Coordinates of C-alpha atoms in Angstrom, one line a residue:
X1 CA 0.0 0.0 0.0
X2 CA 2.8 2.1 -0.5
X3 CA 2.3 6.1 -2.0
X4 CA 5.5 6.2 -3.4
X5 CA 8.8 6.6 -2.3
X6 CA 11.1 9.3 -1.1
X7 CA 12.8 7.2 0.1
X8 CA 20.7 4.0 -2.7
X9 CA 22.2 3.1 -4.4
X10 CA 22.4 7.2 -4.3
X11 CA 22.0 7.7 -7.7
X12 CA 19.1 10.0 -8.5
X13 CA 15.9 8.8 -10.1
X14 CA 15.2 10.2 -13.6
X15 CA 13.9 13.9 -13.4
X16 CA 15.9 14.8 -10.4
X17 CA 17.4 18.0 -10.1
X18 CA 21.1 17.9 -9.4
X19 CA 20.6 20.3 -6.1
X20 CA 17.0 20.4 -4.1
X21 CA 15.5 23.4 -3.7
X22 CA 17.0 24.8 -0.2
X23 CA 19.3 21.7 0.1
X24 CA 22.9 20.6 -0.3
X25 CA 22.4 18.6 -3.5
X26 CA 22.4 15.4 -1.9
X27 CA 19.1 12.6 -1.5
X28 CA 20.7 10.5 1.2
X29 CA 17.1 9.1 1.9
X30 CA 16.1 8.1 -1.8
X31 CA 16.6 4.4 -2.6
X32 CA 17.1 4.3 -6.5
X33 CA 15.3 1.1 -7.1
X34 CA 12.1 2.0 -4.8
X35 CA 11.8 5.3 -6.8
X36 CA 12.2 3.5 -10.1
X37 CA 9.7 0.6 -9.0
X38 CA 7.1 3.7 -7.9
X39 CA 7.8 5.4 -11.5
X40 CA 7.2 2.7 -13.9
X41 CA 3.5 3.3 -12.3
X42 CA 2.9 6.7 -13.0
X43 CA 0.8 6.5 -15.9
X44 CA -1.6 4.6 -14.1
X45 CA -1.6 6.6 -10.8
X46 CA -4.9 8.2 -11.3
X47 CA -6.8 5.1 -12.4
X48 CA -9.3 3.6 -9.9
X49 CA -8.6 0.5 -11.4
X50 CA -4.6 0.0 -12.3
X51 CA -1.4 -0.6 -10.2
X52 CA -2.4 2.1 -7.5
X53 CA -6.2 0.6 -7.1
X54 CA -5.4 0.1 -3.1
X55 CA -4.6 3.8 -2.7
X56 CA -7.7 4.9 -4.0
X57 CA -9.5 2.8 -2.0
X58 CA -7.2 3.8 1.2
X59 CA -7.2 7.6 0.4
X60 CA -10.7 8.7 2.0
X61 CA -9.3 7.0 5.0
X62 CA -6.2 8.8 5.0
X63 CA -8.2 12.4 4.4
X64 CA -10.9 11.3 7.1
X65 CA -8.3 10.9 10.0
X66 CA -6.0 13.9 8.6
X67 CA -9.2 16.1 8.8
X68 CA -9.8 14.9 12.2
X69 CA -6.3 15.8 13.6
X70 CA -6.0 19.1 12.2
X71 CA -9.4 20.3 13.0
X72 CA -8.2 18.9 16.6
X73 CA -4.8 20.8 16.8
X74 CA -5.4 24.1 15.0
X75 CA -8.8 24.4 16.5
X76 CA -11.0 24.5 12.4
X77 CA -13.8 24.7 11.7
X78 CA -15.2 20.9 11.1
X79 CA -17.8 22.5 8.9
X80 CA -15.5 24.4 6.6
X81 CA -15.0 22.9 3.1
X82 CA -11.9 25.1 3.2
X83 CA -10.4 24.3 7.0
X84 CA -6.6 24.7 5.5
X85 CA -6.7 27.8 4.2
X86 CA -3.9 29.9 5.1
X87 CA -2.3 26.9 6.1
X88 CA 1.1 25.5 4.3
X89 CA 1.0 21.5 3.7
X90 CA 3.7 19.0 2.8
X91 CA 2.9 16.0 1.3
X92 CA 6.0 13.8 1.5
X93 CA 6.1 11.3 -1.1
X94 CA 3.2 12.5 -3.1
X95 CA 3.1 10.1 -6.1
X96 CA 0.8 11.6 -8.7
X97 CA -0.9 13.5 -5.8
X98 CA -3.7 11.6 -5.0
X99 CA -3.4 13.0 -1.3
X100 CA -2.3 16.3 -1.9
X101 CA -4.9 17.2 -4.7
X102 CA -7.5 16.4 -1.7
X103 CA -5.3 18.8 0.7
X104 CA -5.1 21.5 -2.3
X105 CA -9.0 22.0 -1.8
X106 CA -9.2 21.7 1.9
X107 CA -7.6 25.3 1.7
X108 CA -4.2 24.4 1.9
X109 CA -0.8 26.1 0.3
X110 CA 0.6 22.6 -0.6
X111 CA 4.3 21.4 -1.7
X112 CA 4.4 17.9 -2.2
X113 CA 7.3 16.1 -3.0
X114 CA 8.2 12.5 -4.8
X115 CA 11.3 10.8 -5.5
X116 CA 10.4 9.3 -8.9
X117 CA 10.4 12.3 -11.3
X118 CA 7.6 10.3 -13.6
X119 CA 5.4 10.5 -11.0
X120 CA 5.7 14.3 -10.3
X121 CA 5.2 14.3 -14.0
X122 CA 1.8 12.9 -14.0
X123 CA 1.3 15.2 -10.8
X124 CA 1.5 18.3 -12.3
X125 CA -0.2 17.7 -15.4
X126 CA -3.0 16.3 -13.3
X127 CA -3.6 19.7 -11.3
X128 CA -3.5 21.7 -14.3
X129 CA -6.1 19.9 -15.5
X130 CA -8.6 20.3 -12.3
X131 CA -7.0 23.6 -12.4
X132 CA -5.4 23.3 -9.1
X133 CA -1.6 25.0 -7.9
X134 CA 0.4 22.7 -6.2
X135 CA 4.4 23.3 -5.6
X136 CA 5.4 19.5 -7.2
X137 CA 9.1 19.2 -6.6
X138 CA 10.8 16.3 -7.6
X139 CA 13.7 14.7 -4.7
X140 CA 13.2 13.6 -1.2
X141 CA 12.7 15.0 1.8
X142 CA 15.9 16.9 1.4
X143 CA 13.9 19.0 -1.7
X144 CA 12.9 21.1 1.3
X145 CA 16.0 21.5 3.7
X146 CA 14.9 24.9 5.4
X147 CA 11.6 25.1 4.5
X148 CA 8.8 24.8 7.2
X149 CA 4.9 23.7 6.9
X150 CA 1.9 24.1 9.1
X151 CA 1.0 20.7 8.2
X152 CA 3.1 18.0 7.2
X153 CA 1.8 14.6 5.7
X154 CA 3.7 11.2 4.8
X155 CA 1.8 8.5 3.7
X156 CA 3.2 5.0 3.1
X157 CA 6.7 6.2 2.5
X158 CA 8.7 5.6 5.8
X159 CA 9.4 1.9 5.0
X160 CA 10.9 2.5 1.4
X161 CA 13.4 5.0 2.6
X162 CA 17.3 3.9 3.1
X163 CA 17.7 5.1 6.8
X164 CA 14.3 5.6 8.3
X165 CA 15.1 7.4 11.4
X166 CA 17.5 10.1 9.7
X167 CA 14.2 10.7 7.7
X168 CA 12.0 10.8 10.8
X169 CA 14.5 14.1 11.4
X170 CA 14.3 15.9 8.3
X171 CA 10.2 14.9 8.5
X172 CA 10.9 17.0 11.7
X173 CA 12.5 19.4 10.7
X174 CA 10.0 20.5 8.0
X175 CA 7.3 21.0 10.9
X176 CA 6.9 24.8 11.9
X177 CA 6.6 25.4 15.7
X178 CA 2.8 24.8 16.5
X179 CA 2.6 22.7 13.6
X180 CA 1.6 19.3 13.2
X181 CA 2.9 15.9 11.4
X182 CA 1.1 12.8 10.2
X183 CA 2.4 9.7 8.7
X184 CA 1.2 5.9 8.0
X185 CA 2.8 3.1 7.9
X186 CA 2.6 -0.5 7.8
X187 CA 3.3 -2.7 11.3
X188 CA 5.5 -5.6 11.0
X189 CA 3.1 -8.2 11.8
X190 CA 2.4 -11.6 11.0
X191 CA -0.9 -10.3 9.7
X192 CA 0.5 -7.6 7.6
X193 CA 3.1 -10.2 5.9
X194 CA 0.2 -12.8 5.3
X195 CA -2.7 -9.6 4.5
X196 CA -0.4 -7.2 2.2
X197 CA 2.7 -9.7 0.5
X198 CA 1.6 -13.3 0.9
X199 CA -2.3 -12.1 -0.5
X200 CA -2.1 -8.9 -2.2
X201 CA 1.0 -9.0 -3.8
X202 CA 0.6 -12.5 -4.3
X203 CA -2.4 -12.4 -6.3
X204 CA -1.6 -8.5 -7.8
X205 CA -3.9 -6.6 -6.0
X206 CA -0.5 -4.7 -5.4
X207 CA 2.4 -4.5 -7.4
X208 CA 4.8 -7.7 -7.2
X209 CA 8.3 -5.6 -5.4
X210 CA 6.5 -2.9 -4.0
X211 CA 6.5 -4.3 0.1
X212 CA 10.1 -5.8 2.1
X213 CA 8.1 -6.7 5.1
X214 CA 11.7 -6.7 7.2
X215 CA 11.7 -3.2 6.7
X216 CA 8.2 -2.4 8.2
X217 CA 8.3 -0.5 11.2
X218 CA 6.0 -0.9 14.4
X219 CA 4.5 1.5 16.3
X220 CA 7.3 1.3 19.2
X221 CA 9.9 1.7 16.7
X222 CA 8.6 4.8 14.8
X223 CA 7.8 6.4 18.2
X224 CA 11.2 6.2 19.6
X225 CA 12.5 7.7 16.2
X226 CA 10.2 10.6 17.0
X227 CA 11.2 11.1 20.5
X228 CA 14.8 11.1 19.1
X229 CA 13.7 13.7 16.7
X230 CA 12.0 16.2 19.6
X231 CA 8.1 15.3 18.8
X232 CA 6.2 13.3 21.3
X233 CA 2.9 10.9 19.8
X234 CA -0.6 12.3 20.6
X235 CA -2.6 9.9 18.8
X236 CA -1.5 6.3 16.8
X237 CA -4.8 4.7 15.1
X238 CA -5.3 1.9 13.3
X239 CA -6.1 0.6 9.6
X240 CA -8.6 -2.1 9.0
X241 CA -9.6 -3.7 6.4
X242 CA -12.6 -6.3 5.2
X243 CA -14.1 -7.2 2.1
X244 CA -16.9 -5.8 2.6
X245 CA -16.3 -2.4 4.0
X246 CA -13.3 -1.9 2.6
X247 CA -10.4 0.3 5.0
X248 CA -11.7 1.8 8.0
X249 CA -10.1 3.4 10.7
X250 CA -9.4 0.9 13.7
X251 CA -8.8 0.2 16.9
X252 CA -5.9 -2.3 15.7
X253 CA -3.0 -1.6 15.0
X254 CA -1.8 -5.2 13.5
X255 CA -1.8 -4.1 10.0
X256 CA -1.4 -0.6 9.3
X257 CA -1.2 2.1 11.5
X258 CA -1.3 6.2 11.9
X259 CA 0.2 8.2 13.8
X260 CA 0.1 12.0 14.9
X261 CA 2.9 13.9 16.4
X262 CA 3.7 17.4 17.7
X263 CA 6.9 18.9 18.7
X264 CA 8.0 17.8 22.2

């Protein structure tokens, strides 16, 4: 159920400028395969029914519980269709933009980043089309060393990147005091290894490649790489899903989880 990857070999993905906006010119947390496997599925990004069907099907989970946090922390209005306005966004990881197009007309200023330059490709020409401006930046999280967002979002990434607590601390360092970060991930379960290799990639719901269940990351693990990074949890929820209702938001964490931190 991965978004993407911003996650080396070190050399850049096709597309990728030689120095990120703001940074030193390097992508230390980009692994070169992930973002070529992600990339060769660009094209079908935006179809329902093609390689990314799982995301679609997982986004209006994802929105429903980003909503919910933000409306928490910054105190929104839950009946705005434009809570985000005047709030700056990063969506790390971004893919075609499935979750920042969403964010984009919740109010948000949005940046959204992806390692696999087809992907930001697709992206852009996508919110020209709906007519929407989104900052699309190709690199990883290093694309904005310096840069700081109300909101910052990363979906599905964490477990395709090369050193995942070093990226926990750039994740951290893109927050703005008072601001808030969300991420997802899968656990490292025996249910996640049967529910999202053994049966989904097994029979194609997802992409062959696209899961190394060793490099999943529990809940304990991700929230001592916050701690280390100055933010502290305030809420972890679960992912659930059934064939009949589809993803929900859960009490269990067992197969995917996420979480909502705030600067210690």
């Amino acid at each position: 159920m991965a978004d993407a990857t911003v996650t080396t070999d070190t050399v850049p993905p096709a597309g990728l400028p030689d120095r990120p906006k703001g940074g030193d010119g390097g992508h230390a947390s980009i692994v070169a395969r992930e973002a070529a496997h992600f990339g060769a599925m660009a094209s079908e990004w935006w179809d329902p029914r093609g390689s990314s069907a799982m995301l679609h099907r997982l986004n209006p989970v994802r929105l429903r519980y980003i909503r919910e946090q933000a409306d928490r922390h910054f105190d929104l209005d839950p009946a705005s269709f434009t809570p985000l306005a005047g709030k700056t966004v990063l969506d790390v990881g971004c893919g075609a933009g499935l979750l920042a197009e969403p964010l984009k007309r919740l109010g948000g200023a949005v940046t959204a980043i992806d390692a696999a330059g087809e992907n930001i490709a697709v992206a852009r020409d996508h919110a020209a089309q709906g007519g929407l401006v989104i900052d699309y930046r190709a690199g990883g999280v290093e694309a904005v060393a310096g840069e700081t967002f109300d909101l910052v979002t990363c979906m599905e990434v964490i477990e395709h990147v090369a050193d995942p607590a070093a990226f926990v601390t750039g994740l951290a360092g893109a927050v703005a005091e008072g601001g808030l970060l969300i991420m997802s991930t899968p656990n490292r379960t025996p249910v996640s290894r049967l529910a999202m290799i053994t049966l989904a990639e097994g029979t194609g719901r997802i992409p062959r490649g696209t899961h190394d269940w060793d490099r999943f990351i529990t809940p304990e693990e991700l929230g001592e790489m916050l701690a280390a990074a100055g933010f502290t949890v305030r809420d972890t929820r679960g992912i659930a899903f059934s064939p009949t209702s589809g993803f929900t938001l859960s009490d269990s964490l067992t197969l995917n989880y996420l979480v909502t931190a705030i600067r210690a």
